[in-house]
Amino acid sequence: MILEKLKSIYAEFSNTDQLISYKQLASGHINDTFLIETTTNNFYILQQINRGVFKDIPGLINNKVLVSRHLRKKLGYLNPNELKRRVLSFVETIEGNNYCLDIDGNYWNLMIYINDSVTFETVNSANVAYEGGKLIGDFLNLTSDFDASQLIEVIPKFHDMSFRFTQFEEALKVASDVRLKKAQKYIELVWCLKDEMHIIQKLKESGKIKLRVTHNDTKISNILFDKNNKGLCVIDTDTIMPGIVHYDFGDAIRTICNTATEDEKDLEKVAFNIEYYKAYVKGFLEQLKSELTPSAIKYLPLGAKTMIFIMALRFLTDYLNHDIYYKTAYPEHNLDRSKNQFKLIESLADQFKEMEIISTQIK
């Protein structure tokens, strides 16, 4: 049944290859994504965008395509094969659109699969952290001259801390007594950190931090590496929209410097790896330092803490809301994710002074 449906959707795109098999990729929380194998041994990524989460999917896909075209132009000195490995390539439909609709009104887009690439759920070496930093820094550097006003706000107030606190407060009103009791310790932690976690937002609102094109989901699994663990391509660009560097920096740090996956239930395994932080910052600033003010660099460590917190808050909010946003595998999944992030914040806080020194000493 699924195979026939995917064949029908795939046939809407401009291709001479025929679909022969598929594999569902389960790493994302939001969209349904499939690896497509064809008769000519070419592979594609066919993705259904979650219309419950994203309200303007044509605008979202246009964001992705516009930024991809910009990157391809900036990297036009590369040979065509290398360019396909460095930048996402979107396949148009037979009618010349960047997406198609199925009979249920779901939106699909198709991308060329980047062969001989690897991803990581957790980082296993300082070199991977460094390469990840270089790639995200390079992405932000290459898009620094892109007019962000061309992009829609894919998820309004995505990293807006005041908005996330409002959602949290609303979730407290509808949560069951059982879930409130299980989450009580972490609910108290949210209130304790509230003032500090609004600092970055206030700097953004005052104009002291520049608004620009950002990826907004820079977790390590959204960075492709080649077989030699060299940074290759930034993927999963659904959340590209105007934002600030500190959120992209912080979200990458959140996964790169966690010694465990964000789903790890054994909190003894969760810690903030300062050596990976140092390696990531080195790669990141090698590519982007000339674009940042000393003040912007100063607040990078707080950006990391803020992004870990905002994910802890979002997981906790969804748990209190009875799991209406993120995909979950079991009833306590979102609570475990939140506990994981709060443990990471605790470990980071113990090393925060060292983080500040590292960020300001990179040449």
XYZ file of C-alpha atoms in Angstrom:
363
model
C 0.000 0.000 0.000
C 2.721 2.466 0.978
C 4.870 1.470 -1.995
C 2.065 2.131 -4.463
C 1.328 5.508 -2.859
C 4.987 6.533 -2.985
C 5.240 5.438 -6.622
C 2.252 7.620 -7.457
C 3.734 10.650 -5.693
C 7.217 10.092 -7.103
C 5.780 9.925 -10.628
C 4.635 13.551 -10.253
C 8.263 14.709 -10.299
C 10.381 15.233 -13.385
C 12.366 12.001 -13.507
C 13.186 9.237 -15.946
C 14.083 6.836 -13.124
C 11.395 4.500 -11.801
C 10.938 3.839 -8.085
C 11.587 0.209 -7.120
C 11.922 0.324 -3.328
C 11.891 2.657 -0.339
C 13.082 2.898 3.243
C 11.486 5.173 5.814
C 13.970 7.367 7.670
C 12.918 7.758 11.287
C 15.404 10.248 12.742
C 13.165 13.342 12.476
C 10.523 14.362 15.009
C 8.198 16.100 12.566
C 8.079 15.023 8.890
C 7.746 11.662 7.120
C 10.863 11.047 5.052
C 11.662 8.209 2.654
C 14.841 7.086 0.904
C 13.873 6.131 -2.655
C 15.811 3.612 -4.767
C 15.281 3.672 -8.527
C 15.828 1.376 -11.491
C 18.986 3.267 -12.463
C 20.434 2.911 -8.958
C 19.948 6.619 -8.291
C 18.604 7.542 -4.876
C 16.312 10.361 -3.793
C 14.792 11.726 -0.609
C 11.001 11.998 -0.816
C 9.502 13.969 2.043
C 5.996 14.690 3.245
C 5.929 17.991 5.118
C 3.851 17.958 8.306
C 0.924 20.298 7.629
C -0.115 20.155 11.272
C 3.157 21.840 12.256
C 3.824 24.014 9.212
C 1.012 26.359 8.133
C 2.503 27.726 4.889
C 4.186 24.760 3.230
C 4.557 26.363 -0.229
C 6.364 29.245 1.511
C 8.506 26.801 3.475
C 9.571 24.936 0.342
C 10.224 28.242 -1.440
C 12.539 29.209 1.452
C 14.501 25.996 1.017
C 14.803 26.342 -2.736
C 15.779 30.035 -2.651
C 18.576 29.456 -0.153
C 19.742 26.347 -2.005
C 19.986 28.360 -5.239
C 21.931 31.071 -3.419
C 24.382 28.516 -2.030
C 24.796 26.885 -5.443
C 25.606 30.286 -6.940
C 28.149 31.069 -4.215
C 29.777 27.652 -4.705
C 29.544 27.773 -8.493
C 33.306 27.273 -8.817
C 32.865 23.607 -7.815
C 32.359 20.922 -10.454
C 28.702 19.814 -10.868
C 29.116 16.498 -9.057
C 30.812 18.107 -6.073
C 28.196 20.867 -5.996
C 25.424 18.236 -5.692
C 27.213 16.866 -2.638
C 27.684 20.243 -0.998
C 24.208 21.758 -1.480
C 20.727 20.213 -1.413
C 19.272 19.784 -4.915
C 15.483 19.907 -5.303
C 13.686 18.146 -8.155
C 10.782 19.977 -9.776
C 7.476 18.336 -10.671
C 6.512 17.671 -14.281
C 4.485 20.895 -14.109
C 7.529 22.867 -12.929
C 6.618 23.230 -9.242
C 8.844 22.538 -6.259
C 6.249 20.308 -4.576
C 3.201 18.171 -5.320
C -0.036 17.492 -3.451
C -1.411 13.994 -2.867
C -5.126 13.140 -2.841
C -5.270 13.833 0.919
C -3.880 17.350 0.518
C -0.406 16.526 1.835
C 2.624 18.337 0.417
C 5.657 16.427 -0.884
C 9.050 17.504 -2.144
C 11.877 15.519 -3.724
C 15.630 15.939 -3.281
C 18.650 14.200 -4.768
C 20.179 11.863 -2.187
C 23.809 12.595 -1.332
C 25.656 9.286 -1.668
C 28.561 8.106 0.468
C 27.615 10.399 3.324
C 27.199 9.742 7.024
C 25.360 11.387 9.907
C 25.848 11.218 13.649
C 23.302 11.157 16.454
C 26.115 11.842 18.921
C 29.657 13.082 18.366
C 32.496 10.633 18.837
C 35.539 12.850 18.348
C 36.733 16.437 18.634
C 37.433 16.377 14.894
C 33.748 15.708 14.114
C 32.809 18.602 16.405
C 35.342 20.850 14.645
C 34.085 19.861 11.170
C 30.504 20.431 12.289
C 31.449 23.908 13.479
C 33.163 24.679 10.181
C 30.160 23.566 8.145
C 27.553 25.524 10.136
C 29.855 28.557 10.219
C 30.350 28.263 6.458
C 26.586 27.981 5.878
C 25.996 31.163 7.871
C 28.882 32.919 6.138
C 27.662 31.981 2.645
C 24.145 33.179 3.434
C 25.232 36.388 5.186
C 24.530 38.413 2.021
C 21.139 36.805 1.367
C 18.194 39.157 1.874
C 16.294 37.500 4.728
C 13.189 39.547 3.919
C 12.632 37.186 0.952
C 11.884 34.382 3.397
C 8.679 33.663 5.252
C 8.679 32.970 8.981
C 8.096 29.218 8.741
C 7.132 28.798 12.388
C 6.211 32.148 13.934
C 8.030 32.848 17.198
C 9.982 29.590 16.835
C 12.745 30.603 19.254
C 10.789 33.379 20.985
C 11.313 32.706 24.685
C 8.311 34.729 25.856
C 6.089 32.764 23.479
C 7.498 29.456 24.711
C 6.815 30.470 28.307
C 3.241 31.373 27.370
C 2.829 27.918 25.811
C 4.295 26.383 28.959
C 1.884 28.280 31.198
C -1.066 27.168 29.055
C 0.133 23.560 29.221
C 0.219 23.734 33.018
C -3.507 24.478 32.956
C -4.434 21.380 30.924
C -1.904 18.870 32.250
C -3.171 15.883 34.206
C -2.380 15.663 37.908
C -0.237 12.619 37.201
C 1.900 14.434 34.639
C 2.183 17.545 36.800
C 3.451 15.437 39.684
C 6.005 13.589 37.555
C 7.275 16.857 36.063
C 7.259 18.956 39.247
C 11.034 19.157 39.696
C 11.501 20.385 36.132
C 8.614 22.822 36.297
C 10.400 24.482 39.223
C 13.661 24.602 37.252
C 11.888 26.443 34.429
C 10.844 29.247 36.770
C 14.327 29.470 38.311
C 15.944 30.050 34.901
C 13.296 32.354 33.432
C 15.106 35.719 33.673
C 18.467 34.472 32.379
C 16.787 32.687 29.480
C 15.288 35.946 28.185
C 18.620 37.792 27.821
C 19.311 36.710 24.216
C 15.773 37.570 23.136
C 16.060 41.056 24.632
C 19.349 41.617 22.783
C 17.656 40.554 19.548
C 14.654 42.803 20.128
C 16.893 45.786 20.882
C 18.787 45.287 17.625
C 22.073 44.525 19.376
C 22.139 41.134 17.668
C 21.652 41.169 13.876
C 18.668 39.438 12.243
C 19.736 37.314 9.244
C 19.207 33.989 7.441
C 19.500 31.083 9.853
C 18.895 27.331 9.663
C 17.157 27.022 13.065
C 17.626 23.250 13.445
C 21.384 22.714 13.500
C 21.484 19.512 15.545
C 24.379 17.225 14.652
C 22.123 14.796 12.743
C 21.351 17.602 10.266
C 25.003 17.803 9.222
C 26.238 15.409 6.544
C 29.839 14.211 6.649
C 31.832 12.337 4.041
C 33.447 8.957 4.725
C 36.532 10.732 6.092
C 34.351 12.650 8.597
C 34.826 15.938 6.795
C 31.830 18.301 6.836
C 29.864 17.980 3.608
C 26.378 19.535 3.592
C 23.766 21.059 5.897
C 20.447 19.234 5.453
C 16.844 19.341 6.743
C 16.349 22.979 5.809
C 12.595 23.142 6.542
C 13.140 25.740 9.270
C 15.293 28.164 7.285
C 13.991 31.671 8.025
C 15.145 34.972 9.535
C 16.843 34.501 12.899
C 20.052 35.121 14.824
C 23.402 33.351 14.824
C 23.163 32.479 18.520
C 20.246 30.123 17.995
C 22.023 28.178 15.242
C 25.202 28.087 17.314
C 23.371 26.983 20.438
C 21.278 24.267 18.822
C 24.380 22.700 17.309
C 26.162 22.795 20.668
C 23.109 21.186 22.270
C 23.675 17.942 20.377
C 27.391 18.075 19.595
C 28.420 18.563 23.220
C 25.928 16.134 24.764
C 27.676 12.885 25.639
C 24.399 11.042 24.993
C 21.460 11.247 22.587
C 18.568 13.520 23.549
C 16.433 10.413 24.166
C 18.845 8.869 26.680
C 16.992 7.981 29.893
C 20.099 7.213 31.972
C 21.042 10.729 33.094
C 24.401 9.510 34.371
C 25.411 9.294 30.720
C 24.444 12.912 30.008
C 27.170 15.545 30.365
C 28.472 18.638 28.576
C 31.718 17.866 26.731
C 33.848 21.018 26.979
C 36.515 19.648 24.621
C 33.933 19.223 21.878
C 32.720 22.739 22.613
C 36.223 24.097 22.115
C 36.596 22.185 18.830
C 33.200 23.309 17.523
C 33.811 26.974 18.398
C 37.183 26.840 16.633
C 35.647 25.569 13.394
C 32.627 27.859 13.649
C 34.599 31.059 14.183
C 37.201 30.178 11.552
C 34.392 30.553 9.014
C 32.303 33.299 10.592
C 34.324 35.447 12.984
C 34.718 38.311 10.504
C 30.894 38.533 10.325
C 30.410 38.814 14.094
C 30.912 41.709 16.492
C 32.856 41.168 19.739
C 29.544 41.518 21.577
C 27.929 38.797 19.445
C 30.865 36.467 20.180
C 30.623 37.248 23.892
C 27.069 35.916 24.033
C 27.691 32.650 22.158
C 27.985 30.577 25.379
C 24.684 31.987 26.634
C 23.207 31.172 23.216
C 24.173 27.544 23.812
C 22.593 27.477 27.263
C 19.477 29.220 25.949
C 18.931 26.744 23.122
C 19.352 23.744 25.413
C 16.828 25.319 27.761
C 14.317 26.113 25.032
C 14.351 22.479 23.904
C 13.999 21.306 27.500
C 11.040 23.669 27.835
C 9.429 22.546 24.572
C 9.746 18.850 25.422
C 8.322 19.528 28.881
C 5.473 21.615 27.459
C 4.561 18.877 24.996
C 4.607 16.309 27.794
C 2.223 18.464 29.844
C 0.075 18.882 26.700
C -0.185 15.093 26.392
C 2.236 14.800 23.463
C 0.508 16.715 20.684
C 3.601 18.012 18.830
C 6.573 15.635 18.854
C 6.451 12.016 17.792
C 6.796 9.796 20.872
C 7.567 6.097 21.283
C 6.176 5.699 24.819
C 4.169 7.777 27.365
C 7.155 9.339 29.186
C 9.223 10.010 26.063
C 8.906 13.807 26.092
C 9.520 13.978 29.833
C 12.680 11.896 29.431
C 13.841 14.203 26.637
C 13.250 17.203 28.889
C 15.094 15.640 31.835
C 17.985 14.929 29.482
C 18.235 18.575 28.426
C 17.992 19.888 31.972
C 20.831 17.563 32.992
C 22.870 18.959 30.102
C 22.186 22.511 31.321
C 23.402 21.553 34.782
C 26.658 20.166 33.375
C 27.116 23.199 31.101
C 26.568 25.614 33.995
C 29.451 24.022 35.883
C 31.762 24.880 32.950
C 30.255 28.174 31.818
C 33.240 30.365 32.760
C 35.546 28.157 30.722
C 33.136 28.383 27.776
C 33.285 32.184 27.915
C 37.100 32.112 27.873
C 37.201 29.681 24.926
C 34.778 31.736 22.819
C 36.735 34.962 23.204
C 40.217 33.472 22.719
C 39.695 31.827 19.311
C 41.781 33.692 16.738
